[in-house]
Amino acid sequence: MFAEAAVPIVHHPAYRAELPDGHRFPMNKFRRVAELALAEGLVPGGRFHRPRPAPFEWVALAHERAYVEQVFAADVPPLIAREIGFPMTESVALRGRCATGGTVLTGYLALEHGLACNTAGGSHHARRAHGAGFCVFNDVAVAIRVMQADGVIRRALVIDLDVHQGDGTADIFSGDPDVFTFSMHSEKNYPVRKIASSLDIGLEDGTEDEAYLEQLAAALPYVLNEARPDIVFYNAGVDPFAGDKLGRLSLSRDGLRRRDEHVIGLVRALGLPLAGVLGGGYSADIDELADRHLTLLRAAIAVQSAQAERVG
């Protein structure tokens, strides 16, 4: 259906880890996102790009080695496991490695194709020393460090539009002139203690579509000019949606679509590669939530299709 506007999409079955019954994190959404993407014909040729689990040396480029060793051994201290919010089992550890490997692969696919999306990722609360807030490893930070180490990029931009501030990403790249971190989020939401990004925009509770999109449109040209990136990583969290369990903003579904199309369209119009990651989204209705997350994939394909038509 989308042959001329194909966007590579990355997925691994291990994105869904086993959690105790009744756990408040909607882990089943990752499997459902993949199922719905296939059913809707969003996946080129019906085949996902499947990543390998991130090896130790990749992850240690962005995180302290002692913490990486603890996760790989599924033996994280109880206090840190509590801050992360997951029991540190082998399944959870493998999920963190696969999601991270997925974002690395997404970055390389974006360099090759201009645009690529991961069906997980955006674990932006994981700091250098340890994880937090349902985030084990900071997949975007690892991907940037791997690509820098490989010499395929020098500068990177992180556009983080999850409803929560990207404190972990800001921590890892603090003082690094080659990585620009931009977070636009709910000011009064988690985390209570925020870590300064290169640019933060904290929004008032209940911010709706037009005010949100106006602030975003005003900020992005400045951000892109300051960052001068070789690649953009875009955290397309859907928790700014008005009905999200953990959000405090009031975007509509159409507002999320317009947001994603604006970001992707602007970046691609400049000829920059963009790697999209899923980010946060919370609901007891897994079908609704998975469909909401598909906004990123649909927007990427819409932008790619529009560009293909202009070139044609």
PDB file of C-alpha atoms in Angstrom:
ATOM      1  CA  MET A   1       0.000   0.000   0.000  1.00  0.00           C
ATOM      2  CA  PHE A   2       2.818   2.411   0.930  1.00  0.00           C
ATOM      3  CA  ALA A   3       5.542   1.019  -1.338  1.00  0.00           C
ATOM      4  CA  GLU A   4       6.762   4.393  -2.623  1.00  0.00           C
ATOM      5  CA  ALA A   5       6.586   5.923   0.837  1.00  0.00           C
ATOM      6  CA  ALA A   6       7.947   2.983   2.822  1.00  0.00           C
ATOM      7  CA  VAL A   7       9.312   3.810   6.279  1.00  0.00           C
ATOM      8  CA  PRO A   8      11.439   1.105   7.918  1.00  0.00           C
ATOM      9  CA  ILE A   9       9.909  -0.007  11.208  1.00  0.00           C
ATOM     10  CA  VAL A  10      11.828  -1.807  13.949  1.00  0.00           C
ATOM     11  CA  HIS A  11      10.279  -4.358  16.310  1.00  0.00           C
ATOM     12  CA  HIS A  12      11.296  -7.266  18.526  1.00  0.00           C
ATOM     13  CA  PRO A  13       8.944  -9.647  20.396  1.00  0.00           C
ATOM     14  CA  ALA A  14      11.043  -9.103  23.542  1.00  0.00           C
ATOM     15  CA  TYR A  15       9.791  -5.496  23.707  1.00  0.00           C
ATOM     16  CA  ARG A  16       7.022  -7.021  25.809  1.00  0.00           C
ATOM     17  CA  ALA A  17       8.540  -8.183  29.093  1.00  0.00           C
ATOM     18  CA  GLU A  18       6.748 -10.316  31.671  1.00  0.00           C
ATOM     19  CA  LEU A  19       5.443  -8.263  34.602  1.00  0.00           C
ATOM     20  CA  PRO A  20       3.457  -9.281  37.695  1.00  0.00           C
ATOM     21  CA  ASP A  21      -0.324  -9.305  37.286  1.00  0.00           C
ATOM     22  CA  GLY A  22      -1.838  -5.894  37.950  1.00  0.00           C
ATOM     23  CA  HIS A  23       1.366  -3.932  37.283  1.00  0.00           C
ATOM     24  CA  ARG A  24       0.458  -0.383  36.261  1.00  0.00           C
ATOM     25  CA  PHE A  25       2.815  -0.190  33.277  1.00  0.00           C
ATOM     26  CA  PRO A  26       0.894  -1.137  30.074  1.00  0.00           C
ATOM     27  CA  MET A  27       3.504  -3.610  28.776  1.00  0.00           C
ATOM     28  CA  ASN A  28       1.057  -5.300  26.408  1.00  0.00           C
ATOM     29  CA  LYS A  29       0.928  -2.174  24.266  1.00  0.00           C
ATOM     30  CA  PHE A  30       4.169  -3.075  22.479  1.00  0.00           C
ATOM     31  CA  ARG A  31       2.826  -6.334  21.099  1.00  0.00           C
ATOM     32  CA  ARG A  32      -0.453  -4.660  20.160  1.00  0.00           C
ATOM     33  CA  VAL A  33       1.314  -1.789  18.353  1.00  0.00           C
ATOM     34  CA  ALA A  34       3.065  -4.365  16.175  1.00  0.00           C
ATOM     35  CA  GLU A  35      -0.151  -6.279  15.503  1.00  0.00           C
ATOM     36  CA  LEU A  36      -2.094  -3.163  14.551  1.00  0.00           C
ATOM     37  CA  ALA A  37       0.744  -1.821  12.400  1.00  0.00           C
ATOM     38  CA  LEU A  38       0.775  -5.059  10.418  1.00  0.00           C
ATOM     39  CA  ALA A  39      -3.011  -5.144  10.136  1.00  0.00           C
ATOM     40  CA  GLU A  40      -3.106  -1.559   8.871  1.00  0.00           C
ATOM     41  CA  GLY A  41      -0.412  -2.172   6.260  1.00  0.00           C
ATOM     42  CA  LEU A  42       2.068   0.251   7.798  1.00  0.00           C
ATOM     43  CA  VAL A  43       4.992  -2.190   7.759  1.00  0.00           C
ATOM     44  CA  PRO A  44       6.834  -2.351   4.418  1.00  0.00           C
ATOM     45  CA  GLY A  45       6.394  -5.832   2.964  1.00  0.00           C
ATOM     46  CA  GLY A  46       4.840  -6.937   6.246  1.00  0.00           C
ATOM     47  CA  ARG A  47       8.333  -7.397   7.693  1.00  0.00           C
ATOM     48  CA  PHE A  48       9.777  -5.585  10.669  1.00  0.00           C
ATOM     49  CA  HIS A  49      13.481  -4.881  11.003  1.00  0.00           C
ATOM     50  CA  ARG A  50      14.500  -6.971  14.011  1.00  0.00           C
ATOM     51  CA  PRO A  51      17.298  -5.676  16.238  1.00  0.00           C
ATOM     52  CA  ARG A  52      19.773  -7.639  18.261  1.00  0.00           C
ATOM     53  CA  PRO A  53      19.955  -7.055  22.006  1.00  0.00           C
ATOM     54  CA  ALA A  54      22.350  -4.223  22.738  1.00  0.00           C
ATOM     55  CA  PRO A  55      25.707  -5.613  23.894  1.00  0.00           C
ATOM     56  CA  PHE A  56      27.363  -4.468  27.095  1.00  0.00           C
ATOM     57  CA  GLU A  57      29.884  -2.164  25.417  1.00  0.00           C
ATOM     58  CA  TRP A  58      27.152  -0.234  23.593  1.00  0.00           C
ATOM     59  CA  VAL A  59      25.159   0.412  26.745  1.00  0.00           C
ATOM     60  CA  ALA A  60      28.264   1.336  28.742  1.00  0.00           C
ATOM     61  CA  LEU A  61      28.884   4.241  26.367  1.00  0.00           C
ATOM     62  CA  ALA A  62      25.976   6.068  28.027  1.00  0.00           C
ATOM     63  CA  HIS A  63      25.672   4.426  31.466  1.00  0.00           C
ATOM     64  CA  GLU A  64      28.025   3.624  34.322  1.00  0.00           C
ATOM     65  CA  ARG A  65      29.510   0.173  33.867  1.00  0.00           C
ATOM     66  CA  ALA A  66      28.577  -1.006  37.362  1.00  0.00           C
ATOM     67  CA  TYR A  67      24.897  -0.326  36.689  1.00  0.00           C
ATOM     68  CA  VAL A  68      25.039  -2.008  33.271  1.00  0.00           C
ATOM     69  CA  GLU A  69      26.586  -5.082  34.908  1.00  0.00           C
ATOM     70  CA  GLN A  70      23.757  -5.167  37.457  1.00  0.00           C
ATOM     71  CA  VAL A  71      21.062  -5.058  34.775  1.00  0.00           C
ATOM     72  CA  PHE A  72      22.756  -7.654  32.581  1.00  0.00           C
ATOM     73  CA  ALA A  73      22.922  -9.940  35.627  1.00  0.00           C
ATOM     74  CA  ALA A  74      19.282  -9.109  36.534  1.00  0.00           C
ATOM     75  CA  ASP A  75      20.585  -8.149  39.973  1.00  0.00           C
ATOM     76  CA  VAL A  76      19.830  -4.453  40.487  1.00  0.00           C
ATOM     77  CA  PRO A  77      19.768  -3.153  44.095  1.00  0.00           C
ATOM     78  CA  PRO A  78      16.204  -3.009  45.473  1.00  0.00           C
ATOM     79  CA  LEU A  79      16.218   0.788  45.883  1.00  0.00           C
ATOM     80  CA  ILE A  80      17.132   1.314  42.235  1.00  0.00           C
ATOM     81  CA  ALA A  81      14.654  -1.324  41.063  1.00  0.00           C
ATOM     82  CA  ARG A  82      12.000   0.553  43.049  1.00  0.00           C
ATOM     83  CA  GLU A  83      12.979   3.830  41.378  1.00  0.00           C
ATOM     84  CA  ILE A  84      12.768   2.163  37.980  1.00  0.00           C
ATOM     85  CA  GLY A  85       9.388   0.661  38.832  1.00  0.00           C
ATOM     86  CA  PHE A  86      10.056  -2.802  37.385  1.00  0.00           C
ATOM     87  CA  PRO A  87      11.208  -5.994  39.073  1.00  0.00           C
ATOM     88  CA  MET A  88      14.652  -6.564  37.587  1.00  0.00           C
ATOM     89  CA  THR A  89      14.090  -9.966  36.026  1.00  0.00           C
ATOM     90  CA  GLU A  90      15.823 -11.531  33.035  1.00  0.00           C
ATOM     91  CA  SER A  91      12.756 -10.660  30.921  1.00  0.00           C
ATOM     92  CA  VAL A  92      12.892  -6.983  31.922  1.00  0.00           C
ATOM     93  CA  ALA A  93      16.664  -6.861  31.381  1.00  0.00           C
ATOM     94  CA  LEU A  94      16.329  -8.420  27.915  1.00  0.00           C
ATOM     95  CA  ARG A  95      13.581  -5.947  27.039  1.00  0.00           C
ATOM     96  CA  GLY A  96      15.865  -3.037  27.964  1.00  0.00           C
ATOM     97  CA  ARG A  97      18.639  -4.432  25.774  1.00  0.00           C
ATOM     98  CA  CYS A  98      16.332  -5.146  22.821  1.00  0.00           C
ATOM     99  CA  ALA A  99      14.614  -1.755  22.938  1.00  0.00           C
ATOM    100  CA  THR A 100      18.034  -0.118  23.061  1.00  0.00           C
ATOM    101  CA  GLY A 101      19.320  -2.232  20.182  1.00  0.00           C
ATOM    102  CA  GLY A 102      16.127  -1.268  18.353  1.00  0.00           C
ATOM    103  CA  THR A 103      16.807   2.437  18.660  1.00  0.00           C
ATOM    104  CA  VAL A 104      20.410   1.959  17.507  1.00  0.00           C
ATOM    105  CA  LEU A 105      19.100   0.097  14.449  1.00  0.00           C
ATOM    106  CA  THR A 106      16.468   2.790  13.897  1.00  0.00           C
ATOM    107  CA  GLY A 107      19.196   5.432  13.866  1.00  0.00           C
ATOM    108  CA  TYR A 108      21.172   3.583  11.208  1.00  0.00           C
ATOM    109  CA  LEU A 109      18.049   2.961   9.128  1.00  0.00           C
ATOM    110  CA  ALA A 110      17.244   6.680   9.359  1.00  0.00           C
ATOM    111  CA  LEU A 111      20.702   7.508   7.997  1.00  0.00           C
ATOM    112  CA  GLU A 112      20.074   5.142   5.087  1.00  0.00           C
ATOM    113  CA  HIS A 113      16.427   5.930   4.315  1.00  0.00           C
ATOM    114  CA  GLY A 114      15.957   9.411   5.798  1.00  0.00           C
ATOM    115  CA  LEU A 115      13.280   8.233   8.199  1.00  0.00           C
ATOM    116  CA  ALA A 116      12.743   5.183  10.420  1.00  0.00           C
ATOM    117  CA  CYS A 117      10.675   4.317  13.505  1.00  0.00           C
ATOM    118  CA  ASN A 118      11.052   2.018  16.483  1.00  0.00           C
ATOM    119  CA  THR A 119       7.986   0.409  18.071  1.00  0.00           C
ATOM    120  CA  ALA A 120       9.561   0.969  21.497  1.00  0.00           C
ATOM    121  CA  GLY A 121      12.175   3.348  22.898  1.00  0.00           C
ATOM    122  CA  GLY A 122      12.148   6.796  24.397  1.00  0.00           C
ATOM    123  CA  SER A 123      13.272   5.663  27.869  1.00  0.00           C
ATOM    124  CA  HIS A 124      14.312   9.183  28.754  1.00  0.00           C
ATOM    125  CA  HIS A 125      14.331   8.968  32.564  1.00  0.00           C
ATOM    126  CA  ALA A 126      17.302   6.579  32.642  1.00  0.00           C
ATOM    127  CA  ARG A 127      20.281   8.609  33.797  1.00  0.00           C
ATOM    128  CA  ARG A 128      23.971   7.854  33.517  1.00  0.00           C
ATOM    129  CA  ALA A 129      24.144   6.201  36.946  1.00  0.00           C
ATOM    130  CA  HIS A 130      20.919   4.182  36.849  1.00  0.00           C
ATOM    131  CA  GLY A 131      17.397   3.873  35.508  1.00  0.00           C
ATOM    132  CA  ALA A 132      14.197   5.488  36.781  1.00  0.00           C
ATOM    133  CA  GLY A 133      10.544   6.015  35.880  1.00  0.00           C
ATOM    134  CA  PHE A 134       9.932   2.756  33.938  1.00  0.00           C
ATOM    135  CA  CYS A 135      13.205   3.346  32.040  1.00  0.00           C
ATOM    136  CA  VAL A 136      16.042   0.818  32.357  1.00  0.00           C
ATOM    137  CA  PHE A 137      18.471   2.063  29.685  1.00  0.00           C
ATOM    138  CA  ASN A 138      18.338   5.381  27.862  1.00  0.00           C
ATOM    139  CA  ASP A 139      18.061   3.939  24.356  1.00  0.00           C
ATOM    140  CA  VAL A 140      18.343   7.272  22.532  1.00  0.00           C
ATOM    141  CA  ALA A 141      21.473   8.238  24.448  1.00  0.00           C
ATOM    142  CA  VAL A 142      23.050   4.850  23.743  1.00  0.00           C
ATOM    143  CA  ALA A 143      22.187   5.124  20.043  1.00  0.00           C
ATOM    144  CA  ILE A 144      23.786   8.551  19.772  1.00  0.00           C
ATOM    145  CA  ARG A 145      26.938   7.405  21.572  1.00  0.00           C
ATOM    146  CA  VAL A 146      27.202   4.272  19.392  1.00  0.00           C
ATOM    147  CA  MET A 147      26.810   6.285  16.195  1.00  0.00           C
ATOM    148  CA  GLN A 148      29.354   8.844  17.377  1.00  0.00           C
ATOM    149  CA  ALA A 149      31.803   6.087  18.298  1.00  0.00           C
ATOM    150  CA  ASP A 150      31.329   4.547  14.854  1.00  0.00           C
ATOM    151  CA  GLY A 151      32.077   7.926  13.275  1.00  0.00           C
ATOM    152  CA  VAL A 152      28.840   8.087  11.257  1.00  0.00           C
ATOM    153  CA  ILE A 153      27.595  11.201  13.092  1.00  0.00           C
ATOM    154  CA  ARG A 154      29.181  13.947  15.158  1.00  0.00           C
ATOM    155  CA  ARG A 155      26.260  16.094  16.236  1.00  0.00           C
ATOM    156  CA  ALA A 156      22.757  15.005  17.279  1.00  0.00           C
ATOM    157  CA  LEU A 157      19.477  16.577  18.323  1.00  0.00           C
ATOM    158  CA  VAL A 158      16.918  15.016  20.653  1.00  0.00           C
ATOM    159  CA  ILE A 159      13.377  16.378  20.286  1.00  0.00           C
ATOM    160  CA  ASP A 160      11.490  15.023  23.284  1.00  0.00           C
ATOM    161  CA  LEU A 161       7.738  15.654  23.286  1.00  0.00           C
ATOM    162  CA  ASP A 162       6.774  13.069  25.881  1.00  0.00           C
ATOM    163  CA  VAL A 163       4.579  14.667  28.551  1.00  0.00           C
ATOM    164  CA  HIS A 164       7.351  14.108  31.133  1.00  0.00           C
ATOM    165  CA  GLN A 165      10.613  16.030  31.094  1.00  0.00           C
ATOM    166  CA  GLY A 166      13.595  14.152  29.644  1.00  0.00           C
ATOM    167  CA  ASP A 167      15.741  14.372  32.755  1.00  0.00           C
ATOM    168  CA  GLY A 168      17.827  11.280  32.069  1.00  0.00           C
ATOM    169  CA  THR A 169      18.754  12.382  28.569  1.00  0.00           C
ATOM    170  CA  ALA A 170      19.652  15.827  29.896  1.00  0.00           C
ATOM    171  CA  ASP A 171      21.831  14.221  32.575  1.00  0.00           C
ATOM    172  CA  ILE A 172      23.762  12.004  30.140  1.00  0.00           C
ATOM    173  CA  PHE A 173      24.467  14.817  27.675  1.00  0.00           C
ATOM    174  CA  SER A 174      25.006  17.616  30.193  1.00  0.00           C
ATOM    175  CA  GLY A 175      27.901  19.787  29.038  1.00  0.00           C
ATOM    176  CA  ASP A 176      28.217  18.009  25.679  1.00  0.00           C
ATOM    177  CA  PRO A 177      28.272  20.663  22.918  1.00  0.00           C
ATOM    178  CA  ASP A 178      27.650  18.044  20.216  1.00  0.00           C
ATOM    179  CA  VAL A 179      24.239  16.914  21.513  1.00  0.00           C
ATOM    180  CA  PHE A 180      21.329  19.343  21.828  1.00  0.00           C
ATOM    181  CA  THR A 181      18.474  18.168  24.055  1.00  0.00           C
ATOM    182  CA  PHE A 182      15.043  19.780  23.715  1.00  0.00           C
ATOM    183  CA  SER A 183      12.179  18.795  26.004  1.00  0.00           C
ATOM    184  CA  MET A 184       8.655  20.260  25.878  1.00  0.00           C
ATOM    185  CA  HIS A 185       6.564  18.775  28.661  1.00  0.00           C
ATOM    186  CA  SER A 186       4.090  19.269  31.486  1.00  0.00           C
ATOM    187  CA  GLU A 187       5.911  21.418  34.019  1.00  0.00           C
ATOM    188  CA  LYS A 188       4.140  20.026  37.108  1.00  0.00           C
ATOM    189  CA  ASN A 189       4.399  16.384  36.090  1.00  0.00           C
ATOM    190  CA  TYR A 190       7.074  13.782  36.911  1.00  0.00           C
ATOM    191  CA  PRO A 191       9.967  14.139  37.559  1.00  0.00           C
ATOM    192  CA  VAL A 192       9.695  16.533  40.466  1.00  0.00           C
ATOM    193  CA  ARG A 193      13.418  17.348  40.271  1.00  0.00           C
ATOM    194  CA  LYS A 194      14.155  18.133  36.660  1.00  0.00           C
ATOM    195  CA  ILE A 195      17.608  18.250  35.067  1.00  0.00           C
ATOM    196  CA  ALA A 196      18.154  21.107  32.646  1.00  0.00           C
ATOM    197  CA  SER A 197      18.102  20.216  28.949  1.00  0.00           C
ATOM    198  CA  SER A 198      19.704  22.448  26.337  1.00  0.00           C
ATOM    199  CA  LEU A 199      16.189  23.898  26.053  1.00  0.00           C
ATOM    200  CA  ASP A 200      13.190  23.118  28.234  1.00  0.00           C
ATOM    201  CA  ILE A 201       9.645  24.365  27.735  1.00  0.00           C
ATOM    202  CA  GLY A 202       7.410  23.554  30.681  1.00  0.00           C
ATOM    203  CA  LEU A 203       3.706  23.804  29.901  1.00  0.00           C
ATOM    204  CA  GLU A 204       0.803  24.576  32.213  1.00  0.00           C
ATOM    205  CA  ASP A 205      -1.684  21.855  33.110  1.00  0.00           C
ATOM    206  CA  GLY A 206      -4.463  21.484  30.563  1.00  0.00           C
ATOM    207  CA  THR A 207      -2.583  23.032  27.612  1.00  0.00           C
ATOM    208  CA  GLU A 208      -4.619  22.285  24.470  1.00  0.00           C
ATOM    209  CA  ASP A 209      -3.790  21.776  20.793  1.00  0.00           C
ATOM    210  CA  GLU A 210      -3.430  25.320  19.484  1.00  0.00           C
ATOM    211  CA  ALA A 211      -1.359  26.706  22.354  1.00  0.00           C
ATOM    212  CA  TYR A 212       0.844  23.593  22.327  1.00  0.00           C
ATOM    213  CA  LEU A 213       1.415  23.617  18.575  1.00  0.00           C
ATOM    214  CA  GLU A 214       2.089  27.360  18.569  1.00  0.00           C
ATOM    215  CA  GLN A 215       4.854  26.983  21.158  1.00  0.00           C
ATOM    216  CA  LEU A 216       6.320  24.013  19.308  1.00  0.00           C
ATOM    217  CA  ALA A 217       6.321  25.790  15.948  1.00  0.00           C
ATOM    218  CA  ALA A 218       8.053  28.796  17.507  1.00  0.00           C
ATOM    219  CA  ALA A 219      10.746  26.709  19.210  1.00  0.00           C
ATOM    220  CA  LEU A 220      11.737  24.216  16.509  1.00  0.00           C
ATOM    221  CA  PRO A 221      13.520  26.580  14.073  1.00  0.00           C
ATOM    222  CA  TYR A 222      15.671  27.877  16.930  1.00  0.00           C
ATOM    223  CA  VAL A 223      16.391  24.358  18.150  1.00  0.00           C
ATOM    224  CA  LEU A 224      17.372  23.089  14.709  1.00  0.00           C
ATOM    225  CA  ASN A 225      19.582  26.107  14.075  1.00  0.00           C
ATOM    226  CA  GLU A 226      21.348  25.774  17.415  1.00  0.00           C
ATOM    227  CA  ALA A 227      21.765  22.000  17.185  1.00  0.00           C
ATOM    228  CA  ARG A 228      23.065  21.782  13.589  1.00  0.00           C
ATOM    229  CA  PRO A 229      22.564  18.017  13.843  1.00  0.00           C
ATOM    230  CA  ASP A 230      23.629  15.149  11.644  1.00  0.00           C
ATOM    231  CA  ILE A 231      20.584  13.207  12.888  1.00  0.00           C
ATOM    232  CA  VAL A 232      17.418  13.908  14.900  1.00  0.00           C
ATOM    233  CA  PHE A 233      15.966  11.479  17.430  1.00  0.00           C
ATOM    234  CA  TYR A 234      12.281  12.196  18.044  1.00  0.00           C
ATOM    235  CA  ASN A 235      10.510  10.964  21.191  1.00  0.00           C
ATOM    236  CA  ALA A 236       6.847  10.947  20.132  1.00  0.00           C
ATOM    237  CA  GLY A 237       5.263  10.143  23.490  1.00  0.00           C
ATOM    238  CA  VAL A 238       1.463  10.128  23.300  1.00  0.00           C
ATOM    239  CA  ASP A 239       0.932  10.932  26.978  1.00  0.00           C
ATOM    240  CA  PRO A 240       0.192  14.636  26.252  1.00  0.00           C
ATOM    241  CA  PHE A 241      -3.213  13.293  25.119  1.00  0.00           C
ATOM    242  CA  ALA A 242      -6.120  14.608  27.196  1.00  0.00           C
ATOM    243  CA  GLY A 243      -7.249  11.094  28.152  1.00  0.00           C
ATOM    244  CA  ASP A 244      -3.862   9.728  29.228  1.00  0.00           C
ATOM    245  CA  LYS A 245      -3.637   8.290  32.746  1.00  0.00           C
ATOM    246  CA  LEU A 246      -0.315   9.951  33.572  1.00  0.00           C
ATOM    247  CA  GLY A 247      -0.510  13.133  31.478  1.00  0.00           C
ATOM    248  CA  ARG A 248      -1.582  16.606  32.599  1.00  0.00           C
ATOM    249  CA  LEU A 249      -1.939  18.193  29.162  1.00  0.00           C
ATOM    250  CA  SER A 250      -5.032  18.200  26.943  1.00  0.00           C
ATOM    251  CA  LEU A 251      -4.039  17.411  23.367  1.00  0.00           C
ATOM    252  CA  SER A 252      -6.594  15.745  21.115  1.00  0.00           C
ATOM    253  CA  ARG A 253      -5.828  12.816  18.849  1.00  0.00           C
ATOM    254  CA  ASP A 254      -5.754  15.275  15.955  1.00  0.00           C
ATOM    255  CA  GLY A 255      -3.358  17.457  17.917  1.00  0.00           C
ATOM    256  CA  LEU A 256      -0.975  14.520  18.318  1.00  0.00           C
ATOM    257  CA  ARG A 257      -1.164  13.875  14.567  1.00  0.00           C
ATOM    258  CA  ARG A 258      -0.481  17.507  13.709  1.00  0.00           C
ATOM    259  CA  ARG A 259       2.408  17.599  16.188  1.00  0.00           C
ATOM    260  CA  ASP A 260       4.091  14.524  14.678  1.00  0.00           C
ATOM    261  CA  GLU A 261       3.561  15.615  11.089  1.00  0.00           C
ATOM    262  CA  HIS A 262       4.946  19.060  11.883  1.00  0.00           C
ATOM    263  CA  VAL A 263       8.105  17.758  13.565  1.00  0.00           C
ATOM    264  CA  ILE A 264       8.813  15.077  10.972  1.00  0.00           C
ATOM    265  CA  GLY A 265       7.921  17.328   8.058  1.00  0.00           C
ATOM    266  CA  LEU A 266      10.162  20.175   9.216  1.00  0.00           C
ATOM    267  CA  VAL A 267      13.137  17.916   9.896  1.00  0.00           C
ATOM    268  CA  ARG A 268      12.810  16.050   6.607  1.00  0.00           C
ATOM    269  CA  ALA A 269      12.328  19.291   4.637  1.00  0.00           C
ATOM    270  CA  LEU A 270      15.805  20.250   5.835  1.00  0.00           C
ATOM    271  CA  GLY A 271      17.155  16.957   4.503  1.00  0.00           C
ATOM    272  CA  LEU A 272      17.986  15.654   7.981  1.00  0.00           C
ATOM    273  CA  PRO A 273      17.470  11.994   8.940  1.00  0.00           C
ATOM    274  CA  LEU A 274      14.935  11.377  11.703  1.00  0.00           C
ATOM    275  CA  ALA A 275      14.682   8.345  13.985  1.00  0.00           C
ATOM    276  CA  GLY A 276      11.322   8.141  15.741  1.00  0.00           C
ATOM    277  CA  VAL A 277      10.795   6.331  19.055  1.00  0.00           C
ATOM    278  CA  LEU A 278       7.506   5.536  20.766  1.00  0.00           C
ATOM    279  CA  GLY A 279       7.839   7.283  24.130  1.00  0.00           C
ATOM    280  CA  GLY A 280       5.242   7.213  26.884  1.00  0.00           C
ATOM    281  CA  GLY A 281       1.548   6.510  26.826  1.00  0.00           C
ATOM    282  CA  TYR A 282      -0.671   5.100  29.563  1.00  0.00           C
ATOM    283  CA  SER A 283      -4.149   3.608  29.532  1.00  0.00           C
ATOM    284  CA  ALA A 284      -5.960   0.487  30.720  1.00  0.00           C
ATOM    285  CA  ASP A 285      -7.441   0.251  27.212  1.00  0.00           C
ATOM    286  CA  ILE A 286      -4.541  -1.353  25.345  1.00  0.00           C
ATOM    287  CA  ASP A 287      -6.235  -1.184  21.937  1.00  0.00           C
ATOM    288  CA  GLU A 288      -6.875   2.555  22.299  1.00  0.00           C
ATOM    289  CA  LEU A 289      -3.343   3.146  23.534  1.00  0.00           C
ATOM    290  CA  ALA A 290      -1.691   1.103  20.781  1.00  0.00           C
ATOM    291  CA  ASP A 291      -3.752   2.903  18.158  1.00  0.00           C
ATOM    292  CA  ARG A 292      -2.700   6.219  19.692  1.00  0.00           C
ATOM    293  CA  HIS A 293       0.964   5.184  19.436  1.00  0.00           C
ATOM    294  CA  LEU A 294       0.488   4.413  15.749  1.00  0.00           C
ATOM    295  CA  THR A 295       0.198   8.179  15.237  1.00  0.00           C
ATOM    296  CA  LEU A 296       3.992   8.271  14.880  1.00  0.00           C
ATOM    297  CA  LEU A 297       4.061   5.618  12.161  1.00  0.00           C
ATOM    298  CA  ARG A 298       1.127   7.129  10.278  1.00  0.00           C
ATOM    299  CA  ALA A 299       2.663  10.605  10.422  1.00  0.00           C
ATOM    300  CA  ALA A 300       6.037   9.317   9.211  1.00  0.00           C
ATOM    301  CA  ILE A 301       4.402   7.587   6.252  1.00  0.00           C
ATOM    302  CA  ALA A 302       2.266  10.646   5.465  1.00  0.00           C
ATOM    303  CA  VAL A 303       5.332  12.897   5.380  1.00  0.00           C
ATOM    304  CA  GLN A 304       7.345  10.392   3.362  1.00  0.00           C
ATOM    305  CA  SER A 305       4.449   9.988   0.897  1.00  0.00           C
ATOM    306  CA  ALA A 306       4.032  13.749   0.486  1.00  0.00           C
ATOM    307  CA  GLN A 307       7.751  14.155  -0.190  1.00  0.00           C
ATOM    308  CA  ALA A 308       7.694  11.301  -2.718  1.00  0.00           C
ATOM    309  CA  GLU A 309       4.812  12.961  -4.564  1.00  0.00           C
ATOM    310  CA  ARG A 310       6.667  16.284  -4.709  1.00  0.00           C
ATOM    311  CA  VAL A 311       9.779  14.614  -6.076  1.00  0.00           C
ATOM    312  CA  GLY A 312       7.689  12.591  -8.553  1.00  0.00           C
TER     313      GLY A 312
END
